[in-house]
Amino acid sequence: MIRRFSSRQDDLGSSFLETRLDGAQAYDRIAGYFSSSLLEIAGEALEDVDGPVRIVCNSDLDPRDVETARAAHQAMRQEWCASEPERAAHDHSDRFRRLYQLLTSGQLEVRVLPAEKFGLMHGKAGVVTLADGSETSFLGSANATASAWDANYELLWEDDSEDATAWVRKEFEALWNHRCAVPLADAVVNDIGRLANRTVIGSVEDWRDDPDPASASIELPVFREGFGLWEHQKYFVKRAFEAHQRPQGARFVLADMVGLGKTLQVTLSALLMALQSEKPILILTPKQLLWQWQDEMTELLDMPSAVWDSQKRQWIDENGIEHPSAGHEGIANCPRRVGLVSQGLITHQSEAAAYLKKLEYECVIVDEAHKARRKNRTPFRPSEEPNPNNLMEFLLSVSSSTKSMLLATATPVQLHPLEAWDLLAILSQGSDAVLGNPWSEWRDAEKALRVVMGSETLPEDDLEFWSWVRNPLPPADEGRTFELIRRSLDLGSDDAVAPGNLWDRLSRADKQRVRRKRGDFAQHHNPFIRHIVRRTRDYLEDTINPETGEPYMDPIEVELHGEDSGESIPLPAYLDDAYDHAEEFCELLGERMQAAGFMETMLLRRVGSTIYAGQKTAERILQDWTPIENPESLGEDKQNKTITPEEEESLRSFVEALETNRDRDPKYQHVVDYLTGRGWLQEGCIVFSKFYESVRWLGQQLSEDALPDEKIGLYGAREKSGIIQNGSFTLRPRKDLKQMVRRGELRLLLGTQSASEGLNLQRLSTLINLDLPWNPTRLEQRKGRIQRIGQTSDTVKIYNMRYRGSVEDRVHQMLSERLQQIHNLFGQLPDFVETAWKKVAVNKVEEARKTIDKVPKQHPFELRYEKGIDTVDWESCTDVLEEEARRERLSVGW
């Protein structure tokens, strides 16, 4: 029998659904979008159903998202969070609670199907197996929500005939059992449970009464719009924030290897610290990373900040608003709680740096902190008297007026452990908890390192050994021994140093406890382990989290292409001729200029990237350099940017060899083959080059030839980024490109070095290096854009392109095996390797080999790092700091 219902005439909730579900044996339902339908479903009388309830919904999941469980889990979680269910949590907490109970009890099962397979599920329907075993079906809206019944006009048809119920059930089963239908993600279920009990902390002052890092973090964009944090990231933030609560503050070197999210860890730590105090937060980064740091803080942490523009001598906040000042002294008046300053301002001893020294800070953060070093200390002459460079001198100065200091670097030890001690020496200013007081044995760098490295044992004499133990005294959380000793001596957790005369006050049992530590104290309780935190990708992928039984980080394999010599690209004859002309030009130039070697390197690198880049470089020289007949007449100081007739002829021959063959660039053909022939475009790809000219030319060629309808993103400097499609380039903000990648709207991104740091491109799983950077660490940074949290593929593919016999090929052949060994030891390649690379490029192969051979075969310090990871449950946090209160506090200036 067919029955018709109208919200104009009936209360549909009571007249239809409640009566049918009361005591029902089963309920199968086709709903709409899962992110909105779940709350509506919770309004139905599902508890009255005695049997199972099955709901199939649809979503904006890309079909690629359901190819792996990990991808489906991440995409579903993002879509759920994007619907901002927390906005409804206050008014519908009861529904969230009921929904969570139904899902966790197993009575309610939900599957989600990508909308792309069937379009939007406007055809809502269901089958109810009634209490007496009979069945009825319905078509139309049937949601017991205020918006459905009170605010909208709804129609519903019920049909309990056998044909009708069979027809609806067939439709349901087709959707339910579709190969792309996936179970509701556990993360969504857990968030429903959290929202059921969510309460809002209305002010920062109230939050300070019980400053829980989870309550200030869990609804930040990194959790609600991004992929959340790995356990090792939450562990560090929690540890740093807890240490910050103590008088000695947080003093850490964060030495996680490239791609493990150091920036996010230290900036989230700074956010929490900023909420606790009115003092400034200072972040020092390399100049080229300033804006990327600010962008990441804004996008992932909703964290106001300002960047100091040293040229205009003004601050620029996260909204791009300029805050003019009277001069250098304006640097002391940052308009936000967090200020970002270029390290170059410190290293070049700008006048503004003197004003920074006068301030007191809540926290100072330093990126690439290994650059703070001794000027005349080399790994090969460690006994020379070391003097701090300008950056180190600055940090030594401000450390004593800083509550907490976080130094971030992937290579705290590039070659010699003294480099790690230098970083601890910076942290130790104003904090006896790091290396003890000025009379500590640990303050003698070489002596301390001999003990830590095992080349010198700790003394047998009790009082001498006690002097190593007590200054600084390990905290109670390092073991029962130190907990009992502190208790016996009435020393609190904030007492960094135990007075030497307290040895006599120790009981016989406590003295025995101290003596028993003699065997492992140097290895397990030294200050290096306490203050240098380092986790490698291998460690995180291989170590099992006891809470989950899974690795702390999902392994992401790397499949390399182009590594074997046979996979390098043959150098065609016309390029070989161009190389010869470039070398001839530089030989002529070298007869009168010292910069000829650099010029040869630049020309060969650019033509090795793309023919177009090499041609344009040579054309600029011909256009901008002054022709001369007699270089001797110019004098020593006027020989730069001049060109003789012989040099000009050689360079024009170089341009001619390139110009006639530009459309036959072999690298272009290989890019097309990988993108289309091997399917890398379908998987999502980023192509890197050092040179903007190369990626711009490549994008234009692809758009006009192989991929005319494809949106191609170009990620370079702020004023040079945009979209190329159908041969036309349109400027777009870089943040738009990132969002398009994240939403799956952009499958191909071409980037310069600007894209190698601070970008999260997990949606892309392939990478092509059009040319190889001369600092090999840059390769790691490029790879880190896709081999990171949120990557949906189990394997990422990387193609390193190089011409056989080229500069890059010579370097690769000589250094590749040794570079891999060095990478395995250090987690990334130390900066000095770039010097070796350059020497190979200008045929100083033996000098390069000598530099590389000085790298130790075994890591000099690997066992002296803390690798700690504890499970940190923030995802279930129900008390949430109100976002406007948080943002308002962070927007107050210095």
mmCIF file of N, CA and C in Angstrom, residues 781-872:
data_model
loop_
_atom_site.group_PDB
_atom_site.id
_atom_site.type_symbol
_atom_site.label_atom_id
_atom_site.label_comp_id
_atom_site.label_asym_id
_atom_site.label_seq_id
_atom_site.Cartn_x
_atom_site.Cartn_y
_atom_site.Cartn_z
ATOM 1 N N GLN A 781 65.102 18.243 1.028
ATOM 2 C CA GLN A 781 64.008 19.178 1.265
ATOM 3 C C GLN A 781 62.936 19.053 0.186
ATOM 4 N N ARG A 782 63.365 18.838 -1.045
ATOM 5 C CA ARG A 782 62.390 18.640 -2.115
ATOM 6 C C ARG A 782 61.584 17.372 -1.875
ATOM 7 N N LYS A 783 62.271 16.296 -1.554
ATOM 8 C CA LYS A 783 61.575 15.030 -1.301
ATOM 9 C C LYS A 783 60.607 15.164 -0.140
ATOM 10 N N GLY A 784 60.969 15.995 0.828
ATOM 11 C CA GLY A 784 60.130 16.166 2.005
ATOM 12 C C GLY A 784 58.785 16.816 1.722
ATOM 13 N N ARG A 785 58.608 17.382 0.518
ATOM 14 C CA ARG A 785 57.311 17.980 0.196
ATOM 15 C C ARG A 785 56.243 16.905 0.021
ATOM 16 N N ILE A 786 56.631 15.706 -0.402
ATOM 17 C CA ILE A 786 55.651 14.654 -0.650
ATOM 18 C C ILE A 786 55.801 13.474 0.297
ATOM 19 N N GLN A 787 56.998 13.244 0.823
ATOM 20 C CA GLN A 787 57.188 12.141 1.764
ATOM 21 C C GLN A 787 56.960 12.672 3.178
ATOM 22 N N ARG A 788 55.674 12.861 3.519
ATOM 23 C CA ARG A 788 55.351 13.494 4.787
ATOM 24 C C ARG A 788 53.978 13.028 5.267
ATOM 25 N N ILE A 789 53.630 13.435 6.459
ATOM 26 C CA ILE A 789 52.356 13.051 7.054
ATOM 27 C C ILE A 789 51.210 13.447 6.124
ATOM 28 N N GLY A 790 50.269 12.542 5.936
ATOM 29 C CA GLY A 790 49.142 12.792 5.061
ATOM 30 C C GLY A 790 49.326 12.253 3.661
ATOM 31 N N GLN A 791 50.527 11.757 3.320
ATOM 32 C CA GLN A 791 50.733 11.187 1.992
ATOM 33 C C GLN A 791 49.820 9.973 1.818
ATOM 34 N N THR A 792 49.055 9.968 0.742
ATOM 35 C CA THR A 792 48.052 8.928 0.556
ATOM 36 C C THR A 792 48.618 7.682 -0.105
ATOM 37 N N SER A 793 49.779 7.782 -0.738
ATOM 38 C CA SER A 793 50.373 6.619 -1.404
ATOM 39 C C SER A 793 51.368 5.936 -0.480
ATOM 40 N N ASP A 794 51.480 4.639 -0.627
ATOM 41 C CA ASP A 794 52.456 3.897 0.166
ATOM 42 C C ASP A 794 53.870 4.100 -0.361
ATOM 43 N N THR A 795 53.992 4.497 -1.626
ATOM 44 C CA THR A 795 55.292 4.707 -2.258
ATOM 45 C C THR A 795 55.276 6.018 -3.022
ATOM 46 N N VAL A 796 56.330 6.825 -2.855
ATOM 47 C CA VAL A 796 56.492 8.018 -3.670
ATOM 48 C C VAL A 796 57.616 7.759 -4.672
ATOM 49 N N LYS A 797 57.467 8.332 -5.859
ATOM 50 C CA LYS A 797 58.420 8.091 -6.945
ATOM 51 C C LYS A 797 59.169 9.380 -7.257
ATOM 52 N N ILE A 798 60.483 9.255 -7.417
ATOM 53 C CA ILE A 798 61.329 10.427 -7.652
ATOM 54 C C ILE A 798 62.260 10.146 -8.827
ATOM 55 N N TYR A 799 62.299 11.061 -9.787
ATOM 56 C CA TYR A 799 63.154 10.937 -10.960
ATOM 57 C C TYR A 799 64.168 12.077 -10.942
ATOM 58 N N ASN A 800 65.455 11.753 -10.789
ATOM 59 C CA ASN A 800 66.527 12.738 -10.815
ATOM 60 C C ASN A 800 67.114 12.773 -12.225
ATOM 61 N N MET A 801 66.852 13.856 -12.959
ATOM 62 C CA MET A 801 67.282 13.958 -14.351
ATOM 63 C C MET A 801 68.688 14.558 -14.433
ATOM 64 N N ARG A 802 69.512 13.986 -15.284
ATOM 65 C CA ARG A 802 70.840 14.551 -15.529
ATOM 66 C C ARG A 802 71.348 14.049 -16.878
ATOM 67 N N TYR A 803 72.172 14.857 -17.518
ATOM 68 C CA TYR A 803 72.777 14.471 -18.780
ATOM 69 C C TYR A 803 74.036 13.652 -18.530
ATOM 70 N N ARG A 804 74.191 12.615 -19.286
ATOM 71 C CA ARG A 804 75.384 11.776 -19.187
ATOM 72 C C ARG A 804 76.599 12.593 -19.594
ATOM 73 N N GLY A 805 77.593 12.646 -18.728
ATOM 74 C CA GLY A 805 78.809 13.398 -19.012
ATOM 75 C C GLY A 805 78.738 14.850 -18.604
ATOM 76 N N SER A 806 77.606 15.278 -18.042
ATOM 77 C CA SER A 806 77.457 16.674 -17.624
ATOM 78 C C SER A 806 78.091 16.897 -16.260
ATOM 79 N N VAL A 807 78.031 18.157 -15.808
ATOM 80 C CA VAL A 807 78.549 18.492 -14.484
ATOM 81 C C VAL A 807 77.871 17.635 -13.412
ATOM 82 N N GLU A 808 76.522 17.585 -13.451
ATOM 83 C CA GLU A 808 75.786 16.820 -12.438
ATOM 84 C C GLU A 808 76.145 15.342 -12.490
ATOM 85 N N ASP A 809 76.370 14.831 -13.694
ATOM 86 C CA ASP A 809 76.696 13.420 -13.839
ATOM 87 C C ASP A 809 78.065 13.103 -13.253
ATOM 88 N N ARG A 810 79.025 14.002 -13.462
ATOM 89 C CA ARG A 810 80.351 13.780 -12.886
ATOM 90 C C ARG A 810 80.275 13.755 -11.363
ATOM 91 N N VAL A 811 79.519 14.697 -10.818
ATOM 92 C CA VAL A 811 79.351 14.741 -9.370
ATOM 93 C C VAL A 811 78.653 13.472 -8.881
ATOM 94 N N HIS A 812 77.587 13.105 -9.564
ATOM 95 C CA HIS A 812 76.794 11.947 -9.155
ATOM 96 C C HIS A 812 77.642 10.682 -9.150
ATOM 97 N N GLN A 813 78.425 10.484 -10.194
ATOM 98 C CA GLN A 813 79.228 9.270 -10.284
ATOM 99 C C GLN A 813 80.272 9.199 -9.186
ATOM 100 N N MET A 814 80.875 10.338 -8.850
ATOM 101 C CA MET A 814 81.941 10.301 -7.853
ATOM 102 C C MET A 814 81.415 10.237 -6.425
ATOM 103 N N LEU A 815 80.289 10.921 -6.186
ATOM 104 C CA LEU A 815 79.856 11.096 -4.818
ATOM 105 C C LEU A 815 78.652 10.261 -4.416
ATOM 106 N N SER A 816 77.939 9.657 -5.377
ATOM 107 C CA SER A 816 76.640 9.065 -5.053
ATOM 108 C C SER A 816 76.732 8.023 -3.945
ATOM 109 N N GLU A 817 77.656 7.102 -4.049
ATOM 110 C CA GLU A 817 77.744 6.053 -3.025
ATOM 111 C C GLU A 817 78.129 6.645 -1.674
ATOM 112 N N ARG A 818 79.096 7.559 -1.687
ATOM 113 C CA ARG A 818 79.554 8.151 -0.430
ATOM 114 C C ARG A 818 78.468 9.058 0.158
ATOM 115 N N LEU A 819 77.739 9.762 -0.704
ATOM 116 C CA LEU A 819 76.671 10.617 -0.219
ATOM 117 C C LEU A 819 75.592 9.806 0.477
ATOM 118 N N GLN A 820 75.299 8.624 -0.061
ATOM 119 C CA GLN A 820 74.292 7.779 0.570
ATOM 120 C C GLN A 820 74.764 7.325 1.946
ATOM 121 N N GLN A 821 76.057 7.008 2.050
ATOM 122 C CA GLN A 821 76.606 6.616 3.354
ATOM 123 C C GLN A 821 76.507 7.780 4.343
ATOM 124 N N ILE A 822 76.851 8.968 3.873
ATOM 125 C CA ILE A 822 76.789 10.137 4.752
ATOM 126 C C ILE A 822 75.346 10.403 5.170
ATOM 127 N N HIS A 823 74.435 10.280 4.209
ATOM 128 C CA HIS A 823 73.022 10.504 4.531
ATOM 129 C C HIS A 823 72.548 9.506 5.569
ATOM 130 N N ASN A 824 72.948 8.253 5.428
ATOM 131 C CA ASN A 824 72.543 7.231 6.395
ATOM 132 C C ASN A 824 73.072 7.542 7.786
ATOM 133 N N LEU A 825 74.254 8.173 7.852
ATOM 134 C CA LEU A 825 74.848 8.491 9.149
ATOM 135 C C LEU A 825 74.181 9.699 9.806
ATOM 136 N N PHE A 826 73.922 10.735 9.004
ATOM 137 C CA PHE A 826 73.520 12.013 9.579
ATOM 138 C C PHE A 826 72.040 12.344 9.401
ATOM 139 N N GLY A 827 71.324 11.562 8.568
ATOM 140 C CA GLY A 827 69.919 11.857 8.342
ATOM 141 C C GLY A 827 69.707 12.882 7.247
ATOM 142 N N GLN A 828 70.711 13.696 6.972
ATOM 143 C CA GLN A 828 70.721 14.573 5.815
ATOM 144 C C GLN A 828 72.183 14.862 5.519
ATOM 145 N N LEU A 829 72.452 15.613 4.502
ATOM 146 C CA LEU A 829 73.835 15.856 4.105
ATOM 147 C C LEU A 829 74.333 17.152 4.715
ATOM 148 N N PRO A 830 75.463 17.119 5.410
ATOM 149 C CA PRO A 830 75.996 18.335 6.018
ATOM 150 C C PRO A 830 76.281 19.413 4.979
ATOM 151 N N ASP A 831 76.294 20.676 5.421
ATOM 152 C CA ASP A 831 76.459 21.794 4.507
ATOM 153 C C ASP A 831 77.793 21.746 3.751
ATOM 154 N N PHE A 832 78.838 21.225 4.385
ATOM 155 C CA PHE A 832 80.144 21.286 3.749
ATOM 156 C C PHE A 832 80.209 20.430 2.482
ATOM 157 N N VAL A 833 79.277 19.503 2.319
ATOM 158 C CA VAL A 833 79.271 18.663 1.125
ATOM 159 C C VAL A 833 79.052 19.513 -0.124
ATOM 160 N N GLU A 834 78.343 20.644 0.033
ATOM 161 C CA GLU A 834 78.136 21.542 -1.112
ATOM 162 C C GLU A 834 79.467 22.017 -1.677
ATOM 163 N N THR A 835 80.450 22.238 -0.791
ATOM 164 C CA THR A 835 81.773 22.665 -1.249
ATOM 165 C C THR A 835 82.413 21.597 -2.121
ATOM 166 N N ALA A 836 82.292 20.342 -1.687
ATOM 167 C CA ALA A 836 82.841 19.240 -2.474
ATOM 168 C C ALA A 836 82.163 19.155 -3.834
ATOM 169 N N TRP A 837 80.854 19.350 -3.833
ATOM 170 C CA TRP A 837 80.080 19.297 -5.083
ATOM 171 C C TRP A 837 80.604 20.353 -6.068
ATOM 172 N N LYS A 838 80.827 21.557 -5.587
ATOM 173 C CA LYS A 838 81.304 22.632 -6.451
ATOM 174 C C LYS A 838 82.708 22.342 -6.979
ATOM 175 N N LYS A 839 83.532 21.725 -6.162
ATOM 176 C CA LYS A 839 84.883 21.394 -6.619
ATOM 177 C C LYS A 839 84.859 20.379 -7.758
ATOM 178 N N VAL A 840 83.965 19.410 -7.657
ATOM 179 C CA VAL A 840 83.826 18.450 -8.748
ATOM 180 C C VAL A 840 83.367 19.162 -10.008
ATOM 181 N N ALA A 841 82.473 20.121 -9.844
ATOM 182 C CA ALA A 841 81.905 20.817 -11.002
ATOM 183 C C ALA A 841 82.974 21.551 -11.805
ATOM 184 N N VAL A 842 84.006 22.053 -11.129
ATOM 185 C CA VAL A 842 85.072 22.766 -11.843
ATOM 186 C C VAL A 842 86.321 21.894 -11.954
ATOM 187 N N ASN A 843 86.080 20.560 -11.918
ATOM 188 C CA ASN A 843 87.125 19.559 -12.175
ATOM 189 C C ASN A 843 88.219 19.515 -11.119
ATOM 190 N N LYS A 844 87.929 19.988 -9.903
ATOM 191 C CA LYS A 844 88.867 19.803 -8.796
ATOM 192 C C LYS A 844 88.469 18.543 -8.037
ATOM 193 N N VAL A 845 88.511 17.427 -8.762
ATOM 194 C CA VAL A 845 87.968 16.180 -8.254
ATOM 195 C C VAL A 845 88.751 15.676 -7.045
ATOM 196 N N GLU A 846 90.058 15.764 -7.111
ATOM 197 C CA GLU A 846 90.861 15.247 -6.005
ATOM 198 C C GLU A 846 90.628 16.045 -4.730
ATOM 199 N N GLU A 847 90.503 17.371 -4.856
ATOM 200 C CA GLU A 847 90.196 18.177 -3.667
ATOM 201 C C GLU A 847 88.846 17.786 -3.082
ATOM 202 N N ALA A 848 87.887 17.543 -3.965
ATOM 203 C CA ALA A 848 86.563 17.150 -3.499
ATOM 204 C C ALA A 848 86.621 15.818 -2.783
ATOM 205 N N ARG A 849 87.367 14.880 -3.349
ATOM 206 C CA ARG A 849 87.452 13.548 -2.742
ATOM 207 C C ARG A 849 88.085 13.622 -1.354
ATOM 208 N N LYS A 850 89.088 14.479 -1.206
ATOM 209 C CA LYS A 850 89.730 14.623 0.097
ATOM 210 C C LYS A 850 88.747 15.175 1.130
ATOM 211 N N THR A 851 87.913 16.119 0.703
ATOM 212 C CA THR A 851 86.914 16.678 1.623
ATOM 213 C C THR A 851 85.927 15.609 2.072
ATOM 214 N N ILE A 852 85.434 14.858 1.103
ATOM 215 C CA ILE A 852 84.446 13.824 1.413
ATOM 216 C C ILE A 852 85.059 12.714 2.255
ATOM 217 N N ASP A 853 86.298 12.356 1.969
ATOM 218 C CA ASP A 853 86.933 11.250 2.697
ATOM 219 C C ASP A 853 87.180 11.574 4.161
ATOM 220 N N LYS A 854 87.116 12.852 4.525
ATOM 221 C CA LYS A 854 87.294 13.215 5.923
ATOM 222 C C LYS A 854 86.043 12.968 6.761
ATOM 223 N N VAL A 855 84.943 12.669 6.089
ATOM 224 C CA VAL A 855 83.730 12.347 6.836
ATOM 225 C C VAL A 855 83.915 10.992 7.508
ATOM 226 N N PRO A 856 83.610 10.876 8.789
ATOM 227 C CA PRO A 856 83.798 9.596 9.477
ATOM 228 C C PRO A 856 82.906 8.509 8.908
ATOM 229 N N LYS A 857 83.377 7.269 9.002
ATOM 230 C CA LYS A 857 82.594 6.134 8.505
ATOM 231 C C LYS A 857 81.444 5.797 9.444
ATOM 232 N N GLN A 858 81.581 6.191 10.680
ATOM 233 C CA GLN A 858 80.506 5.977 11.649
ATOM 234 C C GLN A 858 80.112 7.328 12.236
ATOM 235 N N HIS A 859 78.833 7.463 12.538
ATOM 236 C CA HIS A 859 78.348 8.719 13.105
ATOM 237 C C HIS A 859 79.017 8.950 14.456
ATOM 238 N N PRO A 860 79.596 10.142 14.660
ATOM 239 C CA PRO A 860 80.338 10.383 15.893
ATOM 240 C C PRO A 860 79.467 10.609 17.120
ATOM 241 N N PHE A 861 78.153 10.646 16.936
ATOM 242 C CA PHE A 861 77.344 11.092 18.066
ATOM 243 C C PHE A 861 75.968 10.469 18.111
ATOM 244 N N GLU A 862 75.685 9.495 17.251
ATOM 245 C CA GLU A 862 74.315 9.044 17.044
ATOM 246 C C GLU A 862 73.650 8.534 18.319
ATOM 247 N N LEU A 863 74.384 7.879 19.212
ATOM 248 C CA LEU A 863 73.775 7.296 20.402
ATOM 249 C C LEU A 863 73.585 8.313 21.517
ATOM 250 N N ARG A 864 73.934 9.555 21.258
ATOM 251 C CA ARG A 864 73.856 10.562 22.314
ATOM 252 C C ARG A 864 72.655 11.486 22.152
ATOM 253 N N TYR A 865 71.648 11.023 21.430
ATOM 254 C CA TYR A 865 70.439 11.813 21.253
ATOM 255 C C TYR A 865 69.279 11.155 21.966
ATOM 256 N N GLU A 866 68.333 11.988 22.411
ATOM 257 C CA GLU A 866 67.078 11.429 22.930
ATOM 258 C C GLU A 866 66.156 11.104 21.759
ATOM 259 N N LYS A 867 65.609 9.906 21.773
ATOM 260 C CA LYS A 867 64.696 9.487 20.708
ATOM 261 C C LYS A 867 63.278 9.316 21.257
ATOM 262 N N GLY A 868 63.025 9.863 22.431
ATOM 263 C CA GLY A 868 61.784 9.577 23.143
ATOM 264 C C GLY A 868 60.515 9.905 22.376
ATOM 265 N N ILE A 869 59.549 8.990 22.472
ATOM 266 C CA ILE A 869 58.206 9.203 21.933
ATOM 267 C C ILE A 869 57.233 8.517 22.877
ATOM 268 N N ASP A 870 56.345 9.259 23.448
ATOM 269 C CA ASP A 870 55.248 8.689 24.223
ATOM 270 C C ASP A 870 53.950 9.044 23.516
ATOM 271 N N THR A 871 52.977 8.167 23.643
ATOM 272 C CA THR A 871 51.676 8.461 23.052
ATOM 273 C C THR A 871 51.035 9.640 23.777
ATOM 274 N N VAL A 872 50.625 10.632 23.031
ATOM 275 C CA VAL A 872 50.012 11.838 23.582
ATOM 276 C C VAL A 872 48.605 11.947 22.998
#
